[in-house]
Amino acid sequence: MTSRTLSRDARHLALPQVGADGQRRIAESSVLLIGVGGIGCPAAAYMASSGVGRIVVCDFDTVDETNLGRQVLYGPSHIGELKADVAAARLRKINPEIAVAAVTERLVGDALAAAVRDADVVLDGSDNFATRFEVNAVCVAEGRRLISGSAIRFEGQLAVFGPDYSTSPCYACLYDEADESIGDCAGNGVLAPVPGVIGTMMAVEALKFLSGVSTPAPLLRLYDGVESEFRRLGVSKRPDCPVCAGTS
């Protein structure tokens, strides 16, 4: 580590659970972030500021004025630009010593599999079930930790799965395609900081995992912004899960 890096990471180095070895692991790690919206923006910012060695941000959408209230990496001057490109540029300014790559198209099939394979942990902040199901299936196939987040109205959800899916559930044990009707922020609204709460929690879980801090999975937490409460729920492996059943 350079003297500049040591100074930047001083608060991590002071943590007995992280220390120099944990921070070195963070610096040598690669993270794939799917979706750089209200959840992905704070997650990405903390990944960068914490010194994750390589961050790949994937989003094919452009910045819209309705994004600005909650997607904190973007400003009015970015309207119409590709989110992944803007986010990557912003992350490089946050921490010039890390590598950041932008993917401005939807990752599917072999491209998604390769991206997941190259990552140590996958953060999914996408806004639709089709993407979440596909990302989950690839994480199961490649044996990667998946950290998933969602937010709507005053409510948020954080879920952590893998990397061992032989006896542990996956995202498809929790939801199926019938749950697509739950809705989205555009139709139901969302309080601006709620996605930030979830995105920050995703960053916490990712950094714990990367640094070697014990991070048991599965983990499912629900956030109620009206009551300012968190609830922890159990998730069981479905013996008939179409994705992870029979995983060895």
Short mmCIF file of C-alpha atoms in Angstrom, two decimals:
data_model
loop_
_atom_site.label_atom_id
_atom_site.label_comp_id
_atom_site.label_asym_id
_atom_site.label_seq_id
_atom_site.Cartn_x
_atom_site.Cartn_y
_atom_site.Cartn_z
CA MET A 1 0.00 0.00 0.00
CA THR A 2 1.18 3.54 -0.71
CA SER A 3 1.33 6.15 2.06
CA ARG A 4 -1.68 7.83 0.45
CA THR A 5 -3.64 4.58 0.53
CA LEU A 6 -2.64 3.89 4.13
CA SER A 7 -3.92 7.31 5.11
CA ARG A 8 -7.14 6.88 3.18
CA ASP A 9 -7.80 3.45 4.68
CA ALA A 10 -6.74 4.36 8.22
CA ARG A 11 -10.17 3.82 9.76
CA HIS A 12 -10.45 0.36 8.19
CA LEU A 13 -6.94 -0.52 9.31
CA ALA A 14 -7.91 0.43 12.86
CA LEU A 15 -10.75 -2.10 12.89
CA PRO A 16 -9.59 -5.37 14.49
CA GLN A 17 -12.03 -7.29 12.29
CA VAL A 18 -10.51 -5.80 9.11
CA GLY A 19 -6.98 -4.55 9.66
CA ALA A 20 -4.23 -4.66 7.05
CA ASP A 21 -5.05 -8.18 5.84
CA GLY A 22 -8.74 -7.41 5.38
CA GLN A 23 -8.05 -4.17 3.59
CA ARG A 24 -5.58 -5.92 1.32
CA ARG A 25 -8.28 -8.43 0.41
CA ILE A 26 -10.66 -5.55 -0.35
CA ALA A 27 -8.03 -3.93 -2.57
CA GLU A 28 -7.49 -7.19 -4.46
CA SER A 29 -11.21 -7.83 -4.97
CA SER A 30 -13.54 -7.29 -7.88
CA VAL A 31 -17.22 -6.32 -7.56
CA LEU A 32 -19.94 -6.48 -10.20
CA LEU A 33 -22.77 -3.99 -9.64
CA ILE A 34 -25.96 -4.48 -11.64
CA GLY A 35 -28.00 -1.28 -11.75
CA VAL A 36 -26.65 2.15 -10.82
CA GLY A 37 -29.89 3.74 -9.63
CA GLY A 38 -31.09 4.79 -6.21
CA ILE A 39 -29.68 1.64 -4.60
CA GLY A 40 -26.62 1.20 -6.80
CA CYS A 41 -25.33 4.77 -6.48
CA PRO A 42 -24.56 4.71 -2.73
CA ALA A 43 -23.39 1.09 -2.91
CA ALA A 44 -20.96 2.01 -5.68
CA ALA A 45 -19.74 5.13 -3.90
CA TYR A 46 -18.87 3.20 -0.76
CA MET A 47 -17.23 0.41 -2.76
CA ALA A 48 -15.01 3.01 -4.39
CA SER A 49 -14.25 5.03 -1.27
CA SER A 50 -13.42 1.82 0.61
CA GLY A 51 -10.80 0.84 -1.95
CA VAL A 52 -12.33 -2.15 -3.77
CA GLY A 53 -9.70 -2.84 -6.41
CA ARG A 54 -12.00 -3.26 -9.41
CA ILE A 55 -15.61 -2.22 -9.80
CA VAL A 56 -17.73 -3.01 -12.85
CA VAL A 57 -20.91 -0.94 -13.04
CA CYS A 58 -23.61 -2.17 -15.40
CA ASP A 59 -26.60 -0.09 -16.47
CA PHE A 60 -27.99 0.54 -19.95
CA ASP A 61 -30.31 3.37 -18.86
CA THR A 62 -29.78 7.12 -19.18
CA VAL A 63 -30.09 9.75 -16.46
CA ASP A 64 -33.56 11.26 -16.24
CA GLU A 65 -34.67 14.30 -14.24
CA THR A 66 -36.87 12.06 -12.08
CA ASN A 67 -33.73 10.21 -10.96
CA LEU A 68 -32.05 13.20 -9.39
CA GLY A 69 -33.87 13.14 -6.07
CA ARG A 70 -32.42 9.78 -5.02
CA GLN A 71 -29.62 8.75 -7.42
CA VAL A 72 -26.85 10.68 -5.74
CA LEU A 73 -24.05 10.22 -8.30
CA TYR A 74 -25.94 12.31 -10.88
CA GLY A 75 -26.73 16.00 -11.29
CA PRO A 76 -28.73 18.11 -13.75
CA SER A 77 -25.80 18.29 -16.17
CA HIS A 78 -25.89 14.50 -16.57
CA ILE A 79 -29.48 14.27 -17.86
CA GLY A 80 -29.53 12.20 -21.06
CA GLU A 81 -26.13 10.61 -20.42
CA LEU A 82 -25.59 6.90 -19.82
CA LYS A 83 -25.73 6.13 -16.11
CA ALA A 84 -22.89 3.61 -16.20
CA ASP A 85 -20.53 6.07 -17.90
CA VAL A 86 -21.38 8.90 -15.50
CA ALA A 87 -21.17 6.64 -12.46
CA ALA A 88 -17.80 5.23 -13.53
CA ALA A 89 -16.37 8.71 -14.01
CA ARG A 90 -17.65 9.79 -10.61
CA LEU A 91 -16.20 6.72 -8.91
CA ARG A 92 -12.79 7.38 -10.45
CA LYS A 93 -12.90 10.85 -8.93
CA ILE A 94 -13.88 9.43 -5.55
CA ASN A 95 -10.89 7.10 -5.65
CA PRO A 96 -8.37 7.48 -8.50
CA GLU A 97 -6.38 4.44 -7.31
CA ILE A 98 -8.99 1.83 -8.23
CA ALA A 99 -10.08 0.40 -11.59
CA VAL A 100 -13.63 1.13 -12.70
CA ALA A 101 -15.29 -0.26 -15.84
CA ALA A 102 -18.66 0.74 -17.29
CA VAL A 103 -20.99 -1.64 -19.11
CA THR A 104 -23.67 0.33 -20.95
CA GLU A 105 -25.70 -2.58 -22.28
CA ARG A 106 -27.81 -5.26 -20.64
CA LEU A 107 -25.64 -8.20 -19.62
CA VAL A 108 -27.23 -11.51 -20.62
CA GLY A 109 -26.16 -15.06 -21.42
CA ASP A 110 -22.45 -15.71 -21.80
CA ALA A 111 -21.56 -12.05 -21.19
CA LEU A 112 -23.34 -12.06 -17.84
CA ALA A 113 -21.77 -15.39 -16.90
CA ALA A 114 -18.29 -14.08 -17.71
CA ALA A 115 -18.86 -10.89 -15.70
CA VAL A 116 -20.12 -12.83 -12.68
CA ARG A 117 -17.24 -15.29 -12.95
CA ASP A 118 -14.74 -12.42 -12.88
CA ALA A 119 -16.29 -10.92 -9.73
CA ASP A 120 -15.79 -11.90 -6.11
CA VAL A 121 -19.23 -10.61 -5.16
CA VAL A 122 -22.27 -9.46 -7.15
CA LEU A 123 -24.49 -6.60 -6.03
CA ASP A 124 -27.90 -6.51 -7.68
CA GLY A 125 -29.74 -3.20 -7.48
CA SER A 126 -31.81 -3.76 -10.61
CA ASP A 127 -35.44 -2.71 -10.81
CA ASN A 128 -37.12 -5.77 -12.36
CA PHE A 129 -37.58 -9.42 -11.49
CA ALA A 130 -36.43 -10.74 -14.86
CA THR A 131 -32.95 -9.33 -14.30
CA ARG A 132 -32.86 -10.45 -10.68
CA PHE A 133 -33.80 -14.01 -11.59
CA GLU A 134 -31.16 -14.18 -14.33
CA VAL A 135 -28.43 -12.71 -12.12
CA ASN A 136 -29.37 -15.13 -9.35
CA ALA A 137 -29.23 -18.14 -11.68
CA VAL A 138 -25.75 -17.21 -12.86
CA CYS A 139 -24.53 -16.58 -9.29
CA VAL A 140 -25.75 -20.05 -8.33
CA ALA A 141 -24.07 -21.62 -11.36
CA GLU A 142 -20.78 -19.80 -10.71
CA GLY A 143 -20.85 -20.10 -6.91
CA ARG A 144 -20.77 -16.38 -6.22
CA ARG A 145 -22.10 -14.40 -3.30
CA LEU A 146 -25.18 -12.39 -4.29
CA ILE A 147 -26.29 -9.29 -2.42
CA SER A 148 -29.67 -8.07 -3.58
CA GLY A 149 -31.54 -4.90 -2.65
CA SER A 150 -34.86 -3.29 -3.47
CA ALA A 151 -36.88 -0.30 -2.27
CA ILE A 152 -40.38 1.05 -2.79
CA ARG A 153 -42.50 3.64 -0.97
CA PHE A 154 -41.04 3.73 2.59
CA GLU A 155 -39.90 0.10 2.47
CA GLY A 156 -36.66 -1.63 1.64
CA GLN A 157 -35.29 -5.14 1.47
CA LEU A 158 -31.77 -6.52 1.76
CA ALA A 159 -31.04 -10.16 0.89
CA VAL A 160 -27.73 -12.04 0.93
CA PHE A 161 -27.21 -15.47 -0.66
CA GLY A 162 -24.34 -17.88 -1.34
CA PRO A 163 -21.67 -18.53 -2.31
CA ASP A 164 -22.45 -22.09 -1.15
CA TYR A 165 -25.84 -23.06 -2.57
CA SER A 166 -25.61 -26.78 -1.83
CA THR A 167 -27.53 -26.45 1.44
CA SER A 168 -28.38 -22.73 1.39
CA PRO A 169 -31.23 -21.04 -0.52
CA CYS A 170 -31.02 -18.66 -3.45
CA TYR A 171 -33.14 -15.70 -4.56
CA ALA A 172 -35.50 -18.03 -6.45
CA CYS A 173 -36.33 -19.78 -3.17
CA LEU A 174 -37.72 -16.46 -1.97
CA TYR A 175 -39.56 -15.22 -5.06
CA ASP A 176 -40.96 -16.62 -8.28
CA GLU A 177 -42.22 -15.08 -11.51
CA ALA A 178 -45.70 -14.48 -10.06
CA ASP A 179 -44.18 -11.81 -7.79
CA GLU A 180 -43.44 -9.56 -10.79
CA SER A 181 -46.72 -7.78 -10.02
CA ILE A 182 -45.33 -6.29 -6.79
CA GLY A 183 -44.71 -3.00 -8.60
CA ASP A 184 -41.97 -0.42 -9.01
CA CYS A 185 -40.98 3.05 -7.84
CA ALA A 186 -42.43 4.81 -10.90
CA GLY A 187 -45.94 3.66 -10.13
CA ASN A 188 -45.78 3.53 -6.34
CA GLY A 189 -43.27 6.23 -5.40
CA VAL A 190 -40.34 5.98 -3.01
CA LEU A 191 -38.97 8.26 -0.31
CA ALA A 192 -35.61 9.41 -1.69
CA PRO A 193 -33.30 8.20 1.13
CA VAL A 194 -34.85 4.72 1.43
CA PRO A 195 -32.90 3.27 -1.55
CA GLY A 196 -29.82 4.87 -0.02
CA VAL A 197 -30.38 2.99 3.23
CA ILE A 198 -30.53 -0.30 1.34
CA GLY A 199 -27.60 0.52 -0.95
CA THR A 200 -25.44 1.41 2.05
CA MET A 201 -26.37 -1.85 3.77
CA MET A 202 -25.42 -3.73 0.61
CA ALA A 203 -22.01 -2.06 0.71
CA VAL A 204 -21.60 -3.10 4.35
CA GLU A 205 -22.35 -6.72 3.51
CA ALA A 206 -20.05 -6.69 0.49
CA LEU A 207 -17.12 -5.20 2.40
CA LYS A 208 -17.59 -7.64 5.27
CA PHE A 209 -17.51 -10.55 2.86
CA LEU A 210 -14.52 -9.26 0.90
CA SER A 211 -12.47 -8.46 4.00
CA GLY A 212 -13.10 -11.84 5.62
CA VAL A 213 -15.49 -10.74 8.35
CA SER A 214 -17.98 -13.51 9.13
CA THR A 215 -21.03 -12.94 6.95
CA PRO A 216 -23.49 -15.82 7.23
CA ALA A 217 -26.00 -16.39 4.46
CA PRO A 218 -28.86 -16.42 3.83
CA LEU A 219 -29.74 -13.06 5.29
CA LEU A 220 -33.04 -11.25 4.75
CA ARG A 221 -33.80 -7.90 6.35
CA LEU A 222 -36.84 -5.72 5.80
CA TYR A 223 -36.71 -1.97 6.48
CA ASP A 224 -39.82 0.02 7.42
CA GLY A 225 -39.05 3.71 7.02
CA VAL A 226 -42.33 4.85 8.58
CA GLU A 227 -41.68 2.99 11.82
CA SER A 228 -37.87 3.19 11.52
CA GLU A 229 -37.65 -0.55 12.13
CA PHE A 230 -35.65 -3.45 10.73
CA ARG A 231 -36.93 -7.00 10.75
CA ARG A 232 -34.87 -10.11 10.15
CA LEU A 233 -36.67 -13.00 8.44
CA GLY A 234 -35.63 -16.56 7.80
CA VAL A 235 -35.27 -18.01 4.30
CA SER A 236 -35.47 -21.76 3.72
CA LYS A 237 -34.10 -23.67 0.77
CA ARG A 238 -36.92 -24.91 -1.44
CA PRO A 239 -36.41 -28.59 -2.30
CA ASP A 240 -38.18 -27.93 -5.61
CA CYS A 241 -36.35 -24.68 -6.43
CA PRO A 242 -35.81 -24.59 -10.21
CA VAL A 243 -32.41 -22.92 -9.74
CA CYS A 244 -30.57 -24.25 -6.71
CA ALA A 245 -32.25 -27.60 -5.94
CA GLY A 246 -29.70 -30.38 -6.37
CA THR A 247 -26.76 -27.96 -6.33
CA SER A 248 -23.64 -29.69 -5.14
#
